[in-house]
Amino acid sequence: MKRVVLQQREVSLWRRTFAYVIDLIVLSFIVYLPIGSDFAVDTEGSIFEEARDFSLGTILVGILAAFFSVFYWAVLEKKIGQSVGKMAMGLQVVDYNGKPLNLRQCILRNITKASTLILLVDLMYGILKKDNRRFFEVLSNTKVVSANGSF
Amino acid sequence: MARFNANKKFQEEYLRKMSVDLNKQKSVSTGKFKTVLIVLVVLWLASFIFGKVLTTEVGDKVAVITLEGPITGTSDTLFFSSQGVDSQKVVKVLKAASEAKNVKAIILEINSPGGTVVASKEIADAVKELDKPVVAVIREIGTSGAYWVASATDYIYADELSLTGSIGVNGGYLEFSGFMDKYGVGYQELKGGKFKDAGNPYEALSEEEKKILQSKIDVIHESFIKSVAENRGMEFNEVKKFSEGLYYLGVEAKEIGLIDDFGGMKEAKKKAEELAHVDKLEEVQYKTKGNAFSVLDLISAKSSYGVGRGIGDSLRSSNLQNSIIVPKA
């Protein structure tokens, strides 16, 4: 099969970062607050002085929150190619060869969002690469491009 | 006329196509909006339900807060190493445990010789304000300010051999005016106010100054006794009898009513369950989160310990501990 490389305009890391921040804000209201409010401990003051609770419940909350986060990105990108943040920033996820995205690709490219640390390593890979594709984007054969239209 | 009709037809066709495109775009946008809305609603519902289920199923907990080392108003930080109990942080953690819905009781695990007056009182006051049962466990030592904190809890456990009590106040400083006199070093000062420099290390205290400073120590001491008496439900004079600053072993402390029972964490947990009227509580450590230097803190603490041990070993090997010369009679 002839390989079709997408010619869409490259997107800057800044636009992607803003999109990610918007998504995090959305997730804070939709997932993190309702799931973790009863487990939340001291959140005032600096982030370095946050009281921590290391119980089983908190660990389960963390795992569920991570699962729901991946679900948010994976399902939205599979259905409409965009998360809320990407819509706002006019970005779209596409298959690198121009084929329609499948769920496996969408889960794989977003799996690193379950852990900030792994995401950072994944992101570092993308920053070092010319086309800014994260390692898991390369693995999933996907790419983020400028969307034709956004609302 | 024919040309006009053709133009009109073309225009109509163009407008129709435009309208179809716009409608298509509109329906795509609406479809996207619907999808986003459905995903967000599903996620919110799932998060809300799971949050509630986890709170009730895994919920009931007893927060364990550890007070280890001297109590101060701020972290005693040396390089990256911080030691002791920062009262402000403890108050913050207490507040967090108090606000957490699934925390039904609190255990204060105390291993501290005490600390500064205000910091100790600050923690004791915060403990008293809690609307959840609080149980104290005194491990090796829980004296002075640390006992003040323990006394504010609902129940105190200690080992038979723990050190506790020491209800007293001391204030002191290194005074080396004699040393300065010996070496002909003088100290010049300018002051506005007779007692402005009371307690400066270069001059011995006058009798009047001593009296004034002692009176302040007495006020703090009295306040300490009063607070312990109130907290323990004892008479002021009863507590005063044991408030000469002497520390007591657990066995003695129980006899005079400074602690409630002998025990450790296991007993404290049982008592917390009893006071909270809950069958089973899961223990959970409540502590302040480490900062970016936590790893360095740990490394420096360990390396400092290593250096200290090295010096200790070298002193021991050179028999310096036996170097005190006792004059022959």
XYZ file of C-alpha atoms in Angstrom:
480
model
C 0.000 0.000 0.000
C 1.295 3.395 -0.878
C 2.277 5.402 2.179
C 0.462 8.715 2.391
C 2.229 11.234 4.577
C -0.017 13.993 5.796
C 0.939 17.411 4.689
C -0.986 19.320 7.325
C 0.693 22.293 8.927
C 2.964 21.438 11.863
C 1.625 22.636 15.208
C 3.731 24.349 17.826
C 4.377 22.844 21.220
C 2.844 25.926 22.811
C -0.546 25.282 21.226
C -0.412 21.696 22.363
C 0.609 22.732 25.876
C -2.281 25.183 26.137
C -4.645 22.492 24.860
C -3.323 20.140 27.553
C -3.812 22.769 30.263
C -7.399 23.376 29.120
C -8.029 19.626 29.214
C -6.605 19.446 32.723
C -8.969 22.208 33.839
C -11.914 20.354 32.293
C -10.792 17.108 33.930
C -10.436 18.870 37.294
C -14.131 19.709 37.265
C -15.382 16.556 35.591
C -13.201 13.895 37.215
C -10.784 15.019 39.918
C -13.222 17.061 42.008
C -16.155 14.606 42.098
C -13.963 11.557 42.594
C -11.513 12.979 45.066
C -13.373 15.608 47.067
C -13.966 13.286 49.997
C -10.361 12.177 49.933
C -8.909 15.611 49.438
C -6.721 16.761 52.260
C -5.099 20.118 52.799
C -4.830 21.881 49.512
C -4.205 25.385 50.704
C -0.758 26.854 50.957
C 2.112 25.960 48.717
C 2.170 22.688 46.850
C 5.178 21.690 48.902
C 3.184 21.697 52.093
C 0.288 19.626 51.027
C -0.779 17.082 53.560
C -0.872 13.588 52.138
C -2.952 10.593 52.752
C -1.429 7.286 51.692
C -4.425 5.024 52.312
C -5.794 2.336 50.003
C -8.732 4.618 49.199
C -6.457 7.394 47.986
C -4.439 4.982 45.869
C -7.660 3.648 44.306
C -8.834 7.205 43.674
C -5.523 7.928 41.951
C -5.797 4.840 39.748
C -9.417 5.623 38.820
C -8.618 9.261 38.102
C -5.772 8.152 35.830
C -8.067 5.650 34.078
C -10.794 8.267 33.547
C -8.234 10.751 32.224
C -7.031 8.291 29.593
C -10.674 7.453 28.811
C -11.462 11.169 28.281
C -8.709 11.722 25.736
C -8.983 8.327 24.050
C -12.767 8.356 23.534
C -12.986 11.966 22.381
C -10.069 11.577 19.990
C -11.535 8.352 18.608
C -15.013 9.879 18.148
C -14.189 13.388 16.938
C -10.399 13.525 16.719
C -10.235 16.243 19.352
C -10.415 16.768 23.078
C -11.941 19.989 24.464
C -8.505 21.570 24.742
C -7.581 20.601 21.194
C -10.889 22.027 19.944
C -10.190 25.305 21.686
C -6.698 25.437 20.217
C -7.812 24.251 16.764
C -5.889 20.988 16.839
C -6.788 17.540 15.614
C -5.378 14.062 16.026
C -4.955 12.080 12.825
C -3.485 8.780 11.757
C 0.020 9.316 10.409
C -0.886 7.534 7.167
C -4.217 9.281 6.745
C -6.314 6.288 7.747
C -9.183 6.643 10.247
C -8.105 6.450 13.875
C -8.924 3.295 15.796
C -9.469 2.960 19.549
C -6.203 1.065 20.121
C -4.254 3.984 18.648
C -6.180 6.493 20.737
C -5.583 4.580 23.967
C -1.920 3.983 23.189
C -1.146 7.626 22.397
C -2.842 8.769 25.613
C -1.718 6.047 28.002
C 1.164 8.190 29.269
C -1.323 10.783 30.518
C -2.071 8.410 33.384
C 1.187 9.448 35.002
C 2.749 12.904 34.950
C 6.242 11.460 35.272
C 5.889 9.090 32.315
C 4.219 11.861 30.320
C 7.236 14.102 30.966
C 9.622 11.438 29.661
C 7.334 10.906 26.674
C 7.231 14.653 26.108
C 11.003 15.015 26.353
C 11.294 12.549 23.492
C 8.934 14.721 21.430
C 10.796 17.932 22.278
C 14.057 16.406 21.089
C 12.492 15.278 17.824
C 12.075 17.581 14.877
C 8.380 16.877 14.304
C 7.609 17.096 18.094
C 5.857 13.738 18.111
C 5.863 12.086 21.511
C 7.224 8.552 21.753
C 3.743 7.109 22.230
C 2.479 9.101 19.253
C 5.133 7.452 17.162
C 4.191 4.059 18.632
C 0.506 4.635 17.904
C 1.288 6.029 14.462
C -0.616 9.238 15.139
C 0.059 12.921 14.798
C -1.453 16.219 15.970
C -2.205 18.703 13.195
C -4.091 21.959 12.746
C -7.790 21.285 12.446
C -9.766 22.628 9.515
C -12.437 24.008 11.734
C -13.086 24.239 15.391
C -15.791 25.499 17.650
C -32.453 37.670 -21.158
C -31.102 34.134 -21.543
C -27.797 35.294 -20.063
C -29.602 36.882 -17.149
C -31.520 33.646 -16.490
C -28.306 31.604 -16.652
C -26.668 33.952 -14.126
C -29.656 33.758 -11.835
C -29.643 29.977 -12.033
C -25.939 29.897 -11.253
C -26.449 32.207 -8.273
C -29.313 30.108 -6.949
C -27.289 26.927 -7.344
C -24.311 28.561 -5.549
C -26.482 29.762 -2.664
C -28.083 26.328 -2.347
C -24.653 24.671 -2.206
C -23.448 27.221 0.321
C -26.508 26.576 2.455
C -25.942 22.797 2.267
C -22.274 23.258 3.244
C -23.215 25.530 6.131
C -25.861 23.093 7.334
C -23.363 20.244 7.040
C -20.796 22.200 9.043
C -23.428 23.134 11.580
C -24.513 19.548 11.975
C -20.867 18.417 12.317
C -20.340 21.023 15.049
C -23.561 19.999 16.765
C -22.520 16.364 16.539
C -19.136 17.179 18.070
C -20.769 19.191 20.820
C -23.142 16.338 21.591
C -20.271 13.825 21.727
C -18.257 16.043 24.056
C -21.275 16.599 26.262
C -22.053 12.882 26.480
C -18.434 11.962 27.306
C -18.188 14.672 29.963
C -21.502 13.755 31.576
C -20.599 10.043 31.604
C -17.203 10.805 33.134
C -18.671 13.135 35.754
C -21.305 10.589 36.764
C -18.767 7.754 36.925
C -16.344 9.875 38.964
C -19.073 11.011 41.330
C -20.402 7.468 41.886
C -16.954 5.893 42.299
C -15.938 8.713 44.624
C -18.962 8.065 46.834
C -18.500 4.279 46.745
C -14.828 4.558 47.681
C -15.591 6.984 50.487
C -18.098 4.633 52.066
C -16.390 1.308 51.301
C -12.760 2.188 51.936
C -13.578 5.262 53.912
C -13.392 5.031 57.667
C -9.904 5.892 58.737
C -7.864 6.973 61.680
C -5.291 9.589 60.799
C -1.901 9.029 62.404
C 0.107 12.207 62.868
C 3.657 11.867 64.113
C 5.364 14.469 66.289
C 9.042 13.556 66.258
C 11.757 15.785 67.685
C 11.740 19.243 69.255
C 8.645 21.373 68.660
C 9.380 24.711 67.029
C 7.491 27.433 65.239
C 9.316 26.786 62.008
C 11.318 23.989 60.433
C 14.826 23.861 61.807
C 16.614 23.591 58.525
C 20.310 22.975 58.320
C 21.473 22.817 54.721
C 18.825 20.512 53.252
C 18.143 18.666 56.436
C 15.083 19.605 58.462
C 14.542 18.190 61.900
C 11.832 18.518 64.511
C 8.189 19.415 64.561
C 7.058 22.561 62.792
C 3.925 23.624 64.688
C 2.452 25.432 61.697
C 2.714 22.351 59.540
C 1.241 20.154 62.271
C -1.713 22.513 62.671
C -2.230 22.360 58.924
C -2.159 18.576 58.898
C -4.530 18.451 61.891
C -6.914 20.705 60.015
C -6.683 18.482 56.952
C -7.437 15.371 59.004
C -10.287 17.162 60.700
C -11.827 18.213 57.384
C -11.461 14.821 55.689
C -14.926 13.283 55.889
C -13.690 9.707 56.103
C -11.253 10.361 58.943
C -13.175 9.419 62.069
C -10.429 9.765 64.656
C -6.864 10.961 65.022
C -3.854 9.393 66.729
C -0.940 11.607 67.736
C 2.209 9.529 67.845
C 4.522 11.526 70.090
C 8.261 11.147 70.439
C 9.395 14.590 71.447
C 11.163 16.218 74.384
C 8.996 19.332 74.010
C 9.853 22.638 72.466
C 9.101 26.312 72.410
C 6.128 27.597 74.391
C 4.038 29.173 71.674
C 4.598 26.347 69.182
C 3.580 23.702 71.746
C 0.557 25.709 72.833
C -0.387 26.277 69.210
C -0.547 22.526 68.560
C -2.314 21.838 71.887
C -4.954 24.474 71.050
C -5.435 23.022 67.577
C -5.909 19.543 69.086
C -8.475 20.865 71.540
C -10.444 22.498 68.757
C -10.817 19.245 66.828
C -14.303 17.829 66.778
C -13.012 14.264 66.318
C -11.640 11.917 68.984
C -7.891 12.258 69.432
C -5.702 9.669 71.141
C -2.063 10.268 72.064
C 0.636 7.616 72.110
C 3.830 8.603 73.878
C 6.685 6.469 72.661
C 10.188 7.000 74.110
C 9.558 10.513 75.293
C 6.709 12.961 75.519
C 7.756 15.624 77.952
C 7.235 19.352 78.537
C 5.666 20.956 75.430
C 5.034 17.522 73.933
C 3.158 16.539 77.097
C 1.205 19.803 76.839
C 0.067 18.627 73.404
C -0.689 15.093 74.677
C -2.748 16.476 77.542
C -5.065 18.143 75.030
C -6.087 14.775 73.568
C -8.962 12.603 74.782
C -6.832 9.688 75.927
C -3.104 9.207 76.543
C -1.211 5.953 76.148
C 2.433 5.501 77.064
C 4.778 2.660 77.715
C 5.590 1.816 81.328
C 9.079 3.099 80.639
C 8.275 6.134 78.485
C 9.405 9.477 79.772
C 6.635 11.991 80.264
C 5.547 14.915 82.373
C 8.276 17.502 82.942
C 5.677 20.209 83.410
C 7.985 23.134 83.750
C 9.470 25.990 81.816
C 13.061 26.914 81.399
C 14.740 29.746 79.630
C 18.427 30.310 79.545
C 21.310 31.528 77.524
C 25.053 31.362 77.505
C 26.446 34.277 79.466
C 30.125 34.942 79.017
C 30.736 38.309 80.680
C 33.288 36.686 83.046
C 35.140 35.236 80.088
C 35.227 38.673 78.449
C 36.494 40.302 81.640
C 39.254 37.742 81.851
C 40.480 38.571 78.380
C 39.935 42.303 78.650
C 37.128 42.417 76.094
C 34.561 45.109 76.643
C 31.018 45.530 75.420
C 29.702 48.965 74.551
C 26.040 49.478 74.159
C 23.590 52.287 73.676
C 20.029 51.725 74.721
C 16.733 53.507 75.130
C 14.808 51.855 77.932
C 16.273 50.465 81.100
C 15.578 46.820 80.339
C 16.019 46.881 76.583
C 19.095 44.670 76.732
C 18.030 42.434 79.615
C 19.417 39.021 78.851
C 22.204 40.038 76.529
C 25.027 37.509 76.838
C 27.774 40.061 77.436
C 26.541 41.250 80.825
C 25.413 39.422 83.939
C 21.751 39.938 84.860
C 21.025 42.382 87.649
C 18.812 41.170 90.509
C 15.974 43.322 89.218
C 16.291 41.900 85.715
C 16.406 38.364 87.094
C 13.199 38.987 89.026
C 11.412 40.361 85.978
C 12.474 37.521 83.693
C 11.646 34.946 86.370
C 8.161 36.432 86.740
C 7.567 35.882 83.029
C 8.733 32.290 83.276
C 6.329 31.861 86.229
C 3.415 33.171 84.184
C 4.156 30.667 81.411
C 4.564 27.877 83.958
C 1.240 28.695 85.567
C -0.447 28.800 82.199
C 1.056 25.387 81.377
C -0.220 23.896 84.655
C -3.640 25.474 84.182
C -3.884 24.110 80.682
C -2.865 20.581 81.738
C -5.314 20.702 84.665
C -8.132 21.753 82.349
C -7.240 19.196 79.701
C -6.918 16.330 82.155
C -9.920 17.334 84.261
C -7.757 17.744 87.359
C -7.469 20.402 90.021
C -4.855 23.096 89.461
C -3.167 22.345 92.800
C -3.164 18.649 92.087
C -1.246 19.172 88.847
C 0.993 21.748 90.496
C 2.285 19.052 92.822
C 3.792 17.288 89.825
C 4.859 20.376 87.995
C 8.340 20.987 89.261
C 9.766 20.130 85.889
C 10.506 16.561 86.852
C 9.891 13.893 84.268
C 8.047 10.701 85.145
C 8.245 7.168 83.867
C 5.037 5.759 82.392
C 4.322 3.718 85.522
C 4.630 6.810 87.724
C 2.699 8.995 85.301
C -0.256 6.620 85.341
C -0.336 6.619 89.088
C -0.518 10.402 89.316
C -2.972 10.720 86.412
C -0.748 12.229 83.782
C -1.517 9.365 81.380
C -4.564 7.117 81.076
C -3.155 3.703 80.289
C -0.162 1.717 79.110
C -0.039 0.857 75.452
C 1.152 1.657 71.969
C -0.354 2.102 68.543
C -2.446 -1.077 68.724
C -4.195 0.036 71.903
C -4.527 3.588 70.590
C -6.247 2.353 67.446
C -8.700 0.307 69.490
C -9.432 3.308 71.690
C -9.898 5.505 68.618
C -12.420 3.010 67.217
C -14.219 2.964 70.547
C -14.329 6.761 70.834
C -15.407 7.172 67.215
C -18.051 4.424 67.576
C -16.699 2.648 64.513
C -16.019 -1.088 64.277
C -12.855 -0.864 62.254
C -10.660 2.019 61.258
C -7.915 1.879 58.689
C -4.692 3.574 59.740
C -3.487 6.308 57.472
C -0.391 8.456 57.871
C -1.040 12.157 57.597
C 2.093 14.119 56.995
C 3.374 17.068 55.096
C 4.472 16.454 51.593
C 8.195 16.523 50.968
C 9.550 19.297 48.826
C 11.853 19.210 45.862
C 14.793 18.913 48.236
C 13.395 15.903 50.065
C 15.786 13.528 48.363
C 18.715 15.812 49.148
C 17.344 16.125 52.656
C 17.437 12.374 53.051
C 20.890 12.089 51.499
C 22.292 14.917 53.618
C 20.691 13.526 56.774
C 22.202 10.116 56.070
C 25.585 11.491 55.137
C 25.594 13.747 58.221
C 24.804 10.711 60.297
C 27.684 8.917 58.590
C 30.065 11.801 59.286
C 28.883 12.001 62.889
C 29.323 8.294 63.366
C 32.788 8.518 61.846
C 33.807 11.263 64.279
C 32.295 9.290 67.152
C 34.205 6.189 66.151
C 37.480 8.087 65.885
C 36.930 9.661 69.308
C 36.236 6.281 70.775
C 39.247 4.701 69.172
C 41.518 7.406 70.564
C 40.074 6.758 74.033
C 39.175 10.410 74.441
C 36.197 9.489 76.538
C 38.559 8.213 79.185
C 40.767 11.261 79.191
C 39.427 12.942 82.296
C 42.297 13.057 84.742
C 41.277 12.525 88.327
C 43.783 14.148 90.638
C 45.267 11.833 93.161
C 44.313 12.498 96.704
